[in-house]
Structures are given as structure tokens and as C-alpha cells.
Amino acid sequence: MTSTPPSKGQLERVLIAGGGIGGIATALALAKRGIASTVLERRLIFGEDGAGIQIGPNGTRILGELGAAAFLRSRVTVPDGLRVLDATTARPLAAFPLGRWIAERHGAPYWTAHRRDLHNALLSAAERESLIKIRMGFDVTSVSDEGDGVTATSANADDCRGDVLIAADGAWSALRSRAFGGAAPAYTGKCAVRVVLPIEDVPEALNRTEVHLWLGRDVHVVHYPVQAGHAVALVVVFDDRHVTTDWSTSCDTAWVSGRTTGFAPLLRELLARPDEWRRWSLMTLRHSPRLAVGRLALLGDAAHPVMPFLAQGGVMALEDAVVVADTLAADRADPPRALKAYERARRSRVQRVARASRLNGRIYHLGGLPADARNFAFTRMSADRFMRRFDWLYGWTAPQTASHQPVTPSASSE
Ligand SMILES: Cc1cc2nc3c(=O)[nH]c(=O)nc-3n(C[C@H](O)[C@H](O)[C@H](O)COP(=O)(O)OP(=O)(O)OC[C@H]3O[C@@H](n4cnc5c(N)ncnc54)[C@H](O)[C@@H]3O)c2cc1C
């Protein structure tokens, strides 16, 4: 999609608080529609890496439209499928197709990537857009809606003025509670520990171009290749009482090994390889905040931190980005009305994804007889029929762009 010139409506410049995946994607989506934006990012440099991120066809389709897929393609892996195993016995329970199957079904591929590579690809695309400005070191501490515009103020008392502000400041969003009546996120009682391992450190039997999902009682493990197959992202999710408020709390291998003693030897071998893990607490919002108040809108994790059991957190932020850009572009003369339209367009979709993700989490962590029943069901399941049940998820296109010619990164499985 090529950038279109700005129209003469009232919307001149959008402020975006937060330069994460959602914030940069929003700036790109706006630029593609001829709308200028300033991204206000509190960090001085983008450096924190994160670990792996899965991007389903509903996300890769958007990366194509934003011009970011071209920068990411050489860094991703296209997994052939999803392999489900019993964490205790290593017995295979099911195999579901991804790769060519999902690319052909949805017209866009399923990718696994390092989160840093995804973010870098979005930044590279943004560098090419003259309509996007990024101000680093701008920690937005307050926002005022003056009726005809908004002003964001930083911790250093710098001001920045625009027509609307989109808060994409992450799961711990300060703006959510200040401007949208949202509460602080609540701890779910589950934490994830994660690491990215060089491929040489992965036991050979597990070096496959697949997403692996290992199920145990109150715990599951996911791993998949990233960095074009040079590394594997590894995540273990289990119950834990300690809550951390960042993405990078260190955690040692003994702690992980001690909590996975009943696992099959092959899986234990994999989990013993990293020297150090990073831990983060899985948060939720007990009550959904409003997504639009006057000239302010919430987006991405700030609006709806979803559990990672459907691998859709980052992709929901990409979907939000396209929808808010569409509604603003369609109603430039009345930005508050456009933001309300964004809220209406997103609420039920995000709630459905959050519900499906929570349900997956419950199914993954079953024990005893319910787990036996689940495993039996898995072994009997038609893989195609199971995957077609997710057409609503992966086949999503933005309501107002559905009639546009889709720009996909690649419909092949590469
Ligand atoms: C460091 C990090 C590592 C992550 N690692 C993973 C991972 O390994 N796997 C995974 O699936 N997901 C990970 N996530 C989450 C995933 O990236 C998000 O679910 C998804 O990208 C949603 O993006 P977002 O833009 O809504 O929020 P985020 O990606 O959290 O971005 C929020 C941005 O807002 C900035 N910000 C916060 N407060 C302010 C403020 N007051 N003023 C200005 N800027 C502010 C932050 O610095 C950040 O850049 C990670 C997120 C972060 C920030």
C-alpha cells in the first residue's frame, strides 16, 4: 500500500505513547493512510530483547500491509506444524499443520520470530516514513484532553501537542488508570520463564522446524525456532506466587529444573541447557477499561493484556493498530467519534481471543483423569478439522479494509 497525501480534515497529528510493537505498528498504519504521528517512548534506546513471538496469519498479513514483513522475512522461521506431547512421558499426542497448510488456507504465513527482530522490522519500516517522528526518552506522565486537541507531558515537563493520543504503553500502562478509569493489572498466579538458546544447544531430537507444546499438570512448555533457525525460543509457564513487574527478572536453571523433576528425560535435558532464564508474571485486567475517552484511546497490552496461550498478544496489538488507523482515516473531521468506532470494532474481537486463550490455558494444565481424557481426545482428533476451528482467528481482516486488495508477506510456506 502506498502512502496517500493528508486530507484537509481536522486530524493533523496523532500522538502515540509507547514505541513497542503496538505503538510503532500504529504509526505505520496511520502513515499508510496519510496521517502523521509522533511516537513518545520513555526508553532512551530500544534495547530490551524479549524472547520468541509467534505471528499467525492475522498478524503476518498486517506486517505485509505495513511494509515490515520485508525487513523480517529473512529472520523468521516458518514452522511446518504444531506438535503436542505429554511432558511426563514424551508421548506424541497430536500434530497440527501450520506451514504450507495455513498459508494456503489464510493467504498469509505463520511465522515464529525473535521479538527483537519483529520490533526492529517495524522500526526499519517506520524509518522510511516521513510522516512518523519518534521521540525517545519521553516518559508520558500526564495527558490532557483540551477538547480541540491533546497535550502529553513528560516526567521532564516537556510538552507535545497533537489532535488525539493513543496510549500503547504496555501491560503496566500508567495512562490506563489515569485517563481511562482502568485498574492496575492483577496477577494471574502464573509466571513464564523464557530464554533464547543457540541451536547448537538444543538436543538433536528436538531440532525440528515445528512449534512444540509439552503438557503437564499445572505446567506447559513451548519451544520453536527463531532467528531463521539459528536459535530456539523456549518458554515454561507454571503457577508461582511471586509477582514481578518487568520482563527481565533473572531466574536460574536450578529453579526451573527443581520444578520440572517429573518431566521426560529429553525435555529435562532441554530445560537444563540454559544458564539463566528471564521470568515474567502473567497479568490480566479484572475489568476491561474503556478503549476510547474523548480524544484518547488505549491500544495493545495497555488495553487488553491477553494470556499467551493462544500466542496472540502481539498480534492483537497489530490488529488494533490497523483498526484505529482505519477509523481515524475514515472520520478525520471528528476524531472522538472515530475513536469510539475503534472501540466498538475491537471490543468483542479481543474478548473472544482472551476467552479462547484462557480456555487453552485451562486445557493445557489439566492433571489426572481430565488430562487422560484430553490426551485421548487429542489422539483421536482430525488435525484439519481442529485447525479449521481457528478460521475466525487467523482469517481476520480489518472491517474497513476487508474490501481492499490484501498485501500479504507471502502466501507460500517458504
Ligand atoms: C521488553 C519486552 C519484552 C517482551 N517479550 C515478549 C516475549 O518474549 N514474547 C512475547 O510474546 N511477548 C513479549 N512481550 C510482550 C509483547 O511484545 C506484547 O504483548 C505486544 O508486543 C503488545 O505490544 P504493546 O505495544 O501493546 O506493548 P509493549 O510491547 O509492552 O510496548 C509498550 C511500550 O511503551 C513504552 N512505555 C511504557 N510506559 C510509557 C510511558 N509512560 N511513556 C512512554 N512510553 C512508555 C515501553 O517502554 C514500551 O516500549 C514483551 C514486551 C516487552 C516490553
Short mmCIF file of C-alpha atoms in Angstrom, two decimals, residues 58-372:
data_model
loop_
_atom_site.label_atom_id
_atom_site.label_comp_id
_atom_site.label_asym_id
_atom_site.label_seq_id
_atom_site.Cartn_x
_atom_site.Cartn_y
_atom_site.Cartn_z
CA ASN A 58 -3.75 -12.48 11.01
CA GLY A 59 -0.50 -10.81 12.09
CA THR A 60 1.76 -11.53 9.10
CA ARG A 61 -0.95 -10.17 6.79
CA ILE A 62 -0.75 -6.88 8.67
CA LEU A 63 3.07 -6.85 8.63
CA GLY A 64 2.82 -7.11 4.86
CA GLU A 65 0.46 -4.17 4.69
CA LEU A 66 2.68 -2.08 6.96
CA GLY A 67 5.80 -2.75 4.91
CA ALA A 68 7.52 -4.50 7.84
CA ALA A 69 7.36 -8.07 6.52
CA ALA A 70 10.12 -7.35 4.01
CA PHE A 71 12.52 -6.49 6.86
CA LEU A 72 11.52 -9.52 8.91
CA ARG A 73 11.23 -12.31 6.35
CA SER A 74 14.89 -13.35 6.39
CA ARG A 75 14.88 -13.57 10.21
CA VAL A 76 11.81 -15.76 10.76
CA THR A 77 11.09 -19.45 10.69
CA VAL A 78 8.04 -20.98 9.05
CA PRO A 79 7.12 -23.92 11.32
CA ASP A 80 5.71 -26.94 9.50
CA GLY A 81 3.31 -27.72 12.29
CA LEU A 82 2.43 -27.78 15.96
CA ARG A 83 3.46 -30.96 17.77
CA VAL A 84 1.75 -31.66 21.11
CA LEU A 85 3.48 -34.02 23.57
CA ASP A 86 2.97 -35.34 27.07
CA ALA A 87 5.62 -33.65 29.23
CA THR A 88 5.96 -36.65 31.53
CA THR A 89 6.23 -39.46 29.01
CA ALA A 90 7.25 -37.58 25.82
CA ARG A 91 4.40 -39.42 24.10
CA PRO A 92 3.21 -37.53 20.99
CA LEU A 93 -0.45 -36.58 21.43
CA ALA A 94 -1.25 -34.66 18.26
CA ALA A 95 0.26 -32.86 15.27
CA PHE A 96 -1.48 -29.91 13.65
CA PRO A 97 -0.50 -28.36 10.32
CA LEU A 98 0.99 -24.87 10.03
CA GLY A 99 3.50 -24.20 7.18
CA ARG A 100 2.00 -24.51 3.72
CA TRP A 101 -1.39 -25.63 5.03
CA ILE A 102 -2.12 -22.47 6.99
CA ALA A 103 -0.51 -20.17 4.40
CA GLU A 104 -2.76 -21.56 1.69
CA ARG A 105 -5.83 -21.52 3.87
CA HIS A 106 -5.43 -17.91 5.03
CA GLY A 107 -3.35 -16.32 2.30
CA ALA A 108 -0.58 -15.39 4.73
CA PRO A 109 2.06 -17.47 6.54
CA TYR A 110 2.57 -18.44 10.16
CA TRP A 111 5.91 -17.14 11.41
CA THR A 112 7.96 -17.58 14.55
CA ALA A 113 10.45 -14.83 15.33
CA HIS A 114 12.58 -13.21 17.97
CA ARG A 115 10.58 -10.35 19.44
CA ARG A 116 13.57 -8.02 18.89
CA ASP A 117 13.58 -8.90 15.18
CA LEU A 118 9.88 -8.09 14.91
CA HIS A 119 10.35 -4.78 16.68
CA ASN A 120 13.41 -3.93 14.55
CA ALA A 121 11.46 -4.72 11.38
CA LEU A 122 8.69 -2.33 12.42
CA LEU A 123 11.29 0.34 13.23
CA SER A 124 13.03 -0.15 9.87
CA ALA A 125 9.72 0.33 8.07
CA ALA A 126 8.97 3.40 10.21
CA GLU A 127 12.34 4.99 9.32
CA ARG A 128 11.18 5.15 5.71
CA GLU A 129 8.02 7.07 6.54
CA SER A 130 8.42 10.85 6.64
CA LEU A 131 5.09 11.12 8.47
CA ILE A 132 6.48 9.32 11.54
CA LYS A 133 8.55 11.01 14.28
CA ILE A 134 9.89 9.07 17.24
CA ARG A 135 10.91 10.94 20.40
CA MET A 136 12.98 8.76 22.70
CA GLY A 137 13.28 9.45 26.44
CA PHE A 138 9.77 10.92 26.61
CA ASP A 139 8.10 9.31 29.63
CA VAL A 140 4.46 10.38 29.33
CA THR A 141 3.25 11.13 32.84
CA SER A 142 0.07 13.05 32.07
CA VAL A 143 -2.26 13.76 29.20
CA SER A 144 -4.84 16.49 28.96
CA ASP A 145 -7.73 16.49 26.53
CA GLU A 146 -8.46 20.14 25.71
CA GLY A 147 -11.47 19.46 23.53
CA ASP A 148 -9.80 20.59 20.30
CA GLY A 149 -6.58 18.64 20.88
CA VAL A 150 -4.43 16.86 23.44
CA THR A 151 -1.20 17.60 25.26
CA ALA A 152 1.13 14.93 26.58
CA THR A 153 3.54 15.97 29.31
CA SER A 154 6.70 14.08 30.20
CA ALA A 155 8.44 13.44 33.51
CA ASN A 156 10.90 16.23 32.48
CA ALA A 157 7.99 18.63 31.93
CA ASP A 158 8.32 18.55 28.14
CA ASP A 159 5.06 19.03 26.25
CA CYS A 160 3.91 17.57 22.99
CA ARG A 161 0.64 18.53 21.31
CA GLY A 162 -1.49 16.59 18.87
CA ASP A 163 -5.09 16.01 17.85
CA VAL A 164 -5.55 12.68 19.62
CA LEU A 165 -3.40 10.44 21.81
CA ILE A 166 -3.21 6.68 21.60
CA ALA A 167 -1.82 5.06 24.74
CA ALA A 168 0.20 2.00 23.73
CA ASP A 169 2.27 1.93 26.89
CA GLY A 170 2.09 -1.79 27.62
CA ALA A 171 0.52 -4.09 30.20
CA TRP A 172 1.65 -1.88 33.11
CA SER A 173 0.18 1.21 31.45
CA ALA A 174 0.13 4.21 33.74
CA LEU A 175 -2.13 6.09 31.35
CA ARG A 176 -4.83 3.41 31.59
CA SER A 177 -5.51 4.18 35.23
CA ARG A 178 -5.00 7.93 34.86
CA ALA A 179 -7.18 8.56 31.82
CA PHE A 180 -9.44 5.56 31.23
CA GLY A 181 -10.60 4.54 34.70
CA GLY A 182 -8.76 1.24 34.37
CA ALA A 183 -7.34 -0.56 37.37
CA ALA A 184 -3.82 -1.89 37.86
CA PRO A 185 -3.32 -5.31 36.29
CA ALA A 186 -3.93 -8.30 38.54
CA TYR A 187 -1.56 -11.22 38.80
CA THR A 188 -2.98 -14.44 37.37
CA GLY A 189 -0.89 -16.70 39.64
CA LYS A 190 1.07 -17.92 36.63
CA CYS A 191 4.53 -16.94 35.52
CA ALA A 192 6.50 -17.62 32.37
CA VAL A 193 10.23 -18.22 32.25
CA ARG A 194 11.87 -17.88 28.89
CA VAL A 195 15.16 -17.98 27.09
CA VAL A 196 16.55 -18.00 23.54
CA LEU A 197 19.03 -20.85 23.04
CA PRO A 198 21.55 -21.18 20.20
CA ILE A 199 20.50 -24.09 18.00
CA GLU A 200 23.73 -25.98 18.87
CA ASP A 201 22.49 -26.22 22.49
CA VAL A 202 19.23 -27.92 21.56
CA PRO A 203 19.15 -31.75 21.78
CA GLU A 204 19.15 -33.09 18.24
CA ALA A 205 15.86 -34.96 18.65
CA LEU A 206 14.14 -31.61 19.30
CA ASN A 207 15.78 -29.70 16.48
CA ARG A 208 12.74 -29.60 14.20
CA THR A 209 11.08 -26.79 12.30
CA GLU A 210 7.98 -27.06 14.44
CA VAL A 211 6.27 -25.47 17.39
CA HIS A 212 6.47 -27.96 20.29
CA LEU A 213 3.91 -27.87 23.06
CA TRP A 214 4.52 -30.14 26.09
CA LEU A 215 1.65 -30.57 28.53
CA GLY A 216 1.97 -31.37 32.24
CA ARG A 217 -0.11 -30.84 35.36
CA ASP A 218 -0.14 -27.10 36.13
CA VAL A 219 2.72 -26.53 33.71
CA HIS A 220 3.42 -26.45 29.99
CA VAL A 221 6.47 -25.86 27.82
CA VAL A 222 6.58 -24.29 24.37
CA HIS A 223 9.59 -24.07 22.05
CA TYR A 224 10.09 -23.16 18.42
CA PRO A 225 12.90 -21.99 16.13
CA VAL A 226 13.63 -18.28 15.71
CA GLN A 227 16.37 -16.19 14.02
CA ALA A 228 15.96 -18.11 10.77
CA GLY A 229 16.55 -21.39 12.59
CA HIS A 230 19.77 -20.32 14.34
CA ALA A 231 18.13 -20.33 17.76
CA VAL A 232 15.17 -21.73 19.65
CA ALA A 233 12.81 -19.75 21.88
CA LEU A 234 11.87 -21.73 24.96
CA VAL A 235 9.08 -20.83 27.43
CA VAL A 236 7.84 -22.65 30.53
CA VAL A 237 4.61 -21.50 32.16
CA PHE A 238 3.71 -22.55 35.69
CA ASP A 239 1.97 -21.49 38.87
CA ASP A 240 4.03 -19.18 41.04
CA ARG A 241 3.32 -16.91 44.00
CA HIS A 242 5.92 -14.24 43.25
CA VAL A 243 4.94 -11.36 41.04
CA THR A 244 7.48 -9.35 39.04
CA THR A 245 6.78 -6.10 37.25
CA ASP A 246 9.23 -6.27 34.38
CA TRP A 247 10.13 -8.60 31.56
CA SER A 248 13.63 -9.39 32.64
CA THR A 249 13.78 -10.70 36.20
CA SER A 250 16.60 -13.25 36.27
CA CYS A 251 15.92 -16.82 37.29
CA ASP A 252 18.41 -19.71 37.46
CA THR A 253 18.30 -23.13 35.84
CA ALA A 254 18.18 -24.95 39.20
CA TRP A 255 14.88 -23.20 39.97
CA VAL A 256 13.40 -24.36 36.67
CA SER A 257 14.83 -27.90 36.95
CA GLY A 258 13.55 -28.22 40.51
CA ARG A 259 10.02 -27.55 39.34
CA THR A 260 10.06 -29.94 36.39
CA THR A 261 11.50 -33.06 38.04
CA GLY A 262 8.75 -35.37 36.74
CA PHE A 263 9.37 -34.47 33.11
CA ALA A 264 10.61 -36.90 30.44
CA PRO A 265 14.46 -37.09 30.22
CA LEU A 266 14.56 -35.45 26.77
CA LEU A 267 12.59 -32.45 27.95
CA ARG A 268 14.64 -32.21 31.14
CA GLU A 269 17.78 -32.26 29.02
CA LEU A 270 16.48 -29.30 27.02
CA LEU A 271 15.46 -27.37 30.13
CA ALA A 272 18.89 -27.93 31.71
CA ARG A 273 20.72 -26.25 28.80
CA PRO A 274 20.25 -22.53 29.56
CA ASP A 275 22.47 -20.95 32.22
CA GLU A 276 19.94 -18.28 33.04
CA TRP A 277 16.26 -17.62 32.36
CA ARG A 278 14.15 -14.50 32.37
CA ARG A 279 10.92 -14.57 34.26
CA TRP A 280 7.80 -12.55 33.84
CA SER A 281 4.46 -12.60 35.61
CA LEU A 282 1.31 -13.10 33.57
CA MET A 283 -1.09 -10.27 34.26
CA THR A 284 -4.74 -9.73 33.48
CA LEU A 285 -7.31 -6.98 33.87
CA ARG A 286 -10.27 -7.98 36.01
CA HIS A 287 -12.44 -5.37 34.29
CA SER A 288 -11.99 -4.14 30.75
CA PRO A 289 -11.28 -0.42 30.67
CA ARG A 290 -12.93 1.88 28.14
CA LEU A 291 -10.83 1.94 24.98
CA ALA A 292 -11.82 5.45 23.94
CA VAL A 293 -12.46 8.56 26.05
CA GLY A 294 -12.80 11.80 24.09
CA ARG A 295 -9.57 12.24 22.13
CA LEU A 296 -7.75 9.42 23.94
CA ALA A 297 -7.61 5.73 23.08
CA LEU A 298 -5.96 2.65 24.56
CA LEU A 299 -4.25 0.05 22.40
CA GLY A 300 -2.35 -3.24 22.67
CA ASP A 301 -1.38 -4.68 26.04
CA ALA A 302 -2.40 -1.43 27.74
CA ALA A 303 -5.97 -2.09 26.62
CA HIS A 304 -6.10 -5.86 26.96
CA PRO A 305 -3.15 -7.91 28.20
CA VAL A 306 -4.11 -11.41 26.97
CA MET A 307 -2.74 -14.65 28.32
CA PRO A 308 -0.11 -16.06 25.95
CA PHE A 309 -1.79 -19.48 25.49
CA LEU A 310 -3.01 -18.62 22.02
CA ALA A 311 0.14 -16.68 21.06
CA GLN A 312 -1.87 -13.60 20.14
CA GLY A 313 -0.72 -10.73 22.45
CA GLY A 314 1.48 -9.01 19.91
CA VAL A 315 -0.88 -9.79 17.05
CA MET A 316 -3.81 -8.18 18.89
CA ALA A 317 -1.73 -5.00 19.08
CA LEU A 318 -1.14 -5.21 15.29
CA GLU A 319 -4.86 -5.66 14.67
CA ASP A 320 -5.68 -2.72 16.96
CA ALA A 321 -3.19 -0.59 15.03
CA VAL A 322 -4.86 -1.19 11.68
CA VAL A 323 -8.36 -0.67 13.02
CA VAL A 324 -7.62 2.58 14.85
CA ALA A 325 -5.84 3.91 11.75
CA ASP A 326 -8.83 2.92 9.61
CA THR A 327 -11.40 4.57 11.83
CA LEU A 328 -9.34 7.77 12.15
CA ALA A 329 -8.77 7.90 8.40
CA ALA A 330 -12.47 7.35 7.73
CA ASP A 331 -13.62 10.14 10.07
CA ARG A 332 -10.86 12.76 10.19
CA ALA A 333 -13.31 15.55 10.92
CA ASP A 334 -14.43 14.01 14.19
CA PRO A 335 -11.58 12.16 15.96
CA PRO A 336 -13.55 11.35 19.17
CA ARG A 337 -16.24 9.68 17.06
CA ALA A 338 -13.55 7.80 15.14
CA LEU A 339 -12.02 6.54 18.39
CA LYS A 340 -15.45 5.35 19.58
CA ALA A 341 -15.78 3.44 16.31
CA TYR A 342 -12.38 1.84 17.04
CA GLU A 343 -13.61 0.80 20.48
CA ARG A 344 -16.76 -0.77 19.03
CA ALA A 345 -14.79 -2.58 16.36
CA ARG A 346 -12.27 -4.11 18.75
CA ARG A 347 -14.03 -4.97 21.99
CA SER A 348 -15.74 -8.24 21.11
CA ARG A 349 -12.84 -9.50 18.99
CA VAL A 350 -10.31 -9.01 21.77
CA GLN A 351 -12.64 -10.50 24.36
CA ARG A 352 -13.12 -13.58 22.22
CA VAL A 353 -9.37 -14.02 21.82
CA ALA A 354 -8.84 -13.55 25.57
CA ARG A 355 -11.51 -16.18 26.35
CA ALA A 356 -10.04 -18.67 23.90
CA SER A 357 -6.58 -18.10 25.33
CA ARG A 358 -7.76 -18.66 28.93
CA LEU A 359 -9.55 -21.84 27.86
CA ASN A 360 -6.35 -23.14 26.25
CA GLY A 361 -4.51 -22.42 29.49
CA ARG A 362 -7.01 -24.50 31.48
CA ILE A 363 -6.83 -27.37 28.99
CA TYR A 364 -3.02 -27.29 28.89
CA HIS A 365 -2.67 -27.51 32.68
CA LEU A 366 -5.12 -30.36 33.41
CA GLY A 367 -3.98 -33.26 35.55
CA GLY A 368 -5.27 -36.72 36.49
CA LEU A 369 -8.33 -38.12 34.74
CA PRO A 370 -9.25 -34.87 32.94
CA ALA A 371 -5.74 -34.88 31.44
CA ASP A 372 -6.17 -38.50 30.33
#
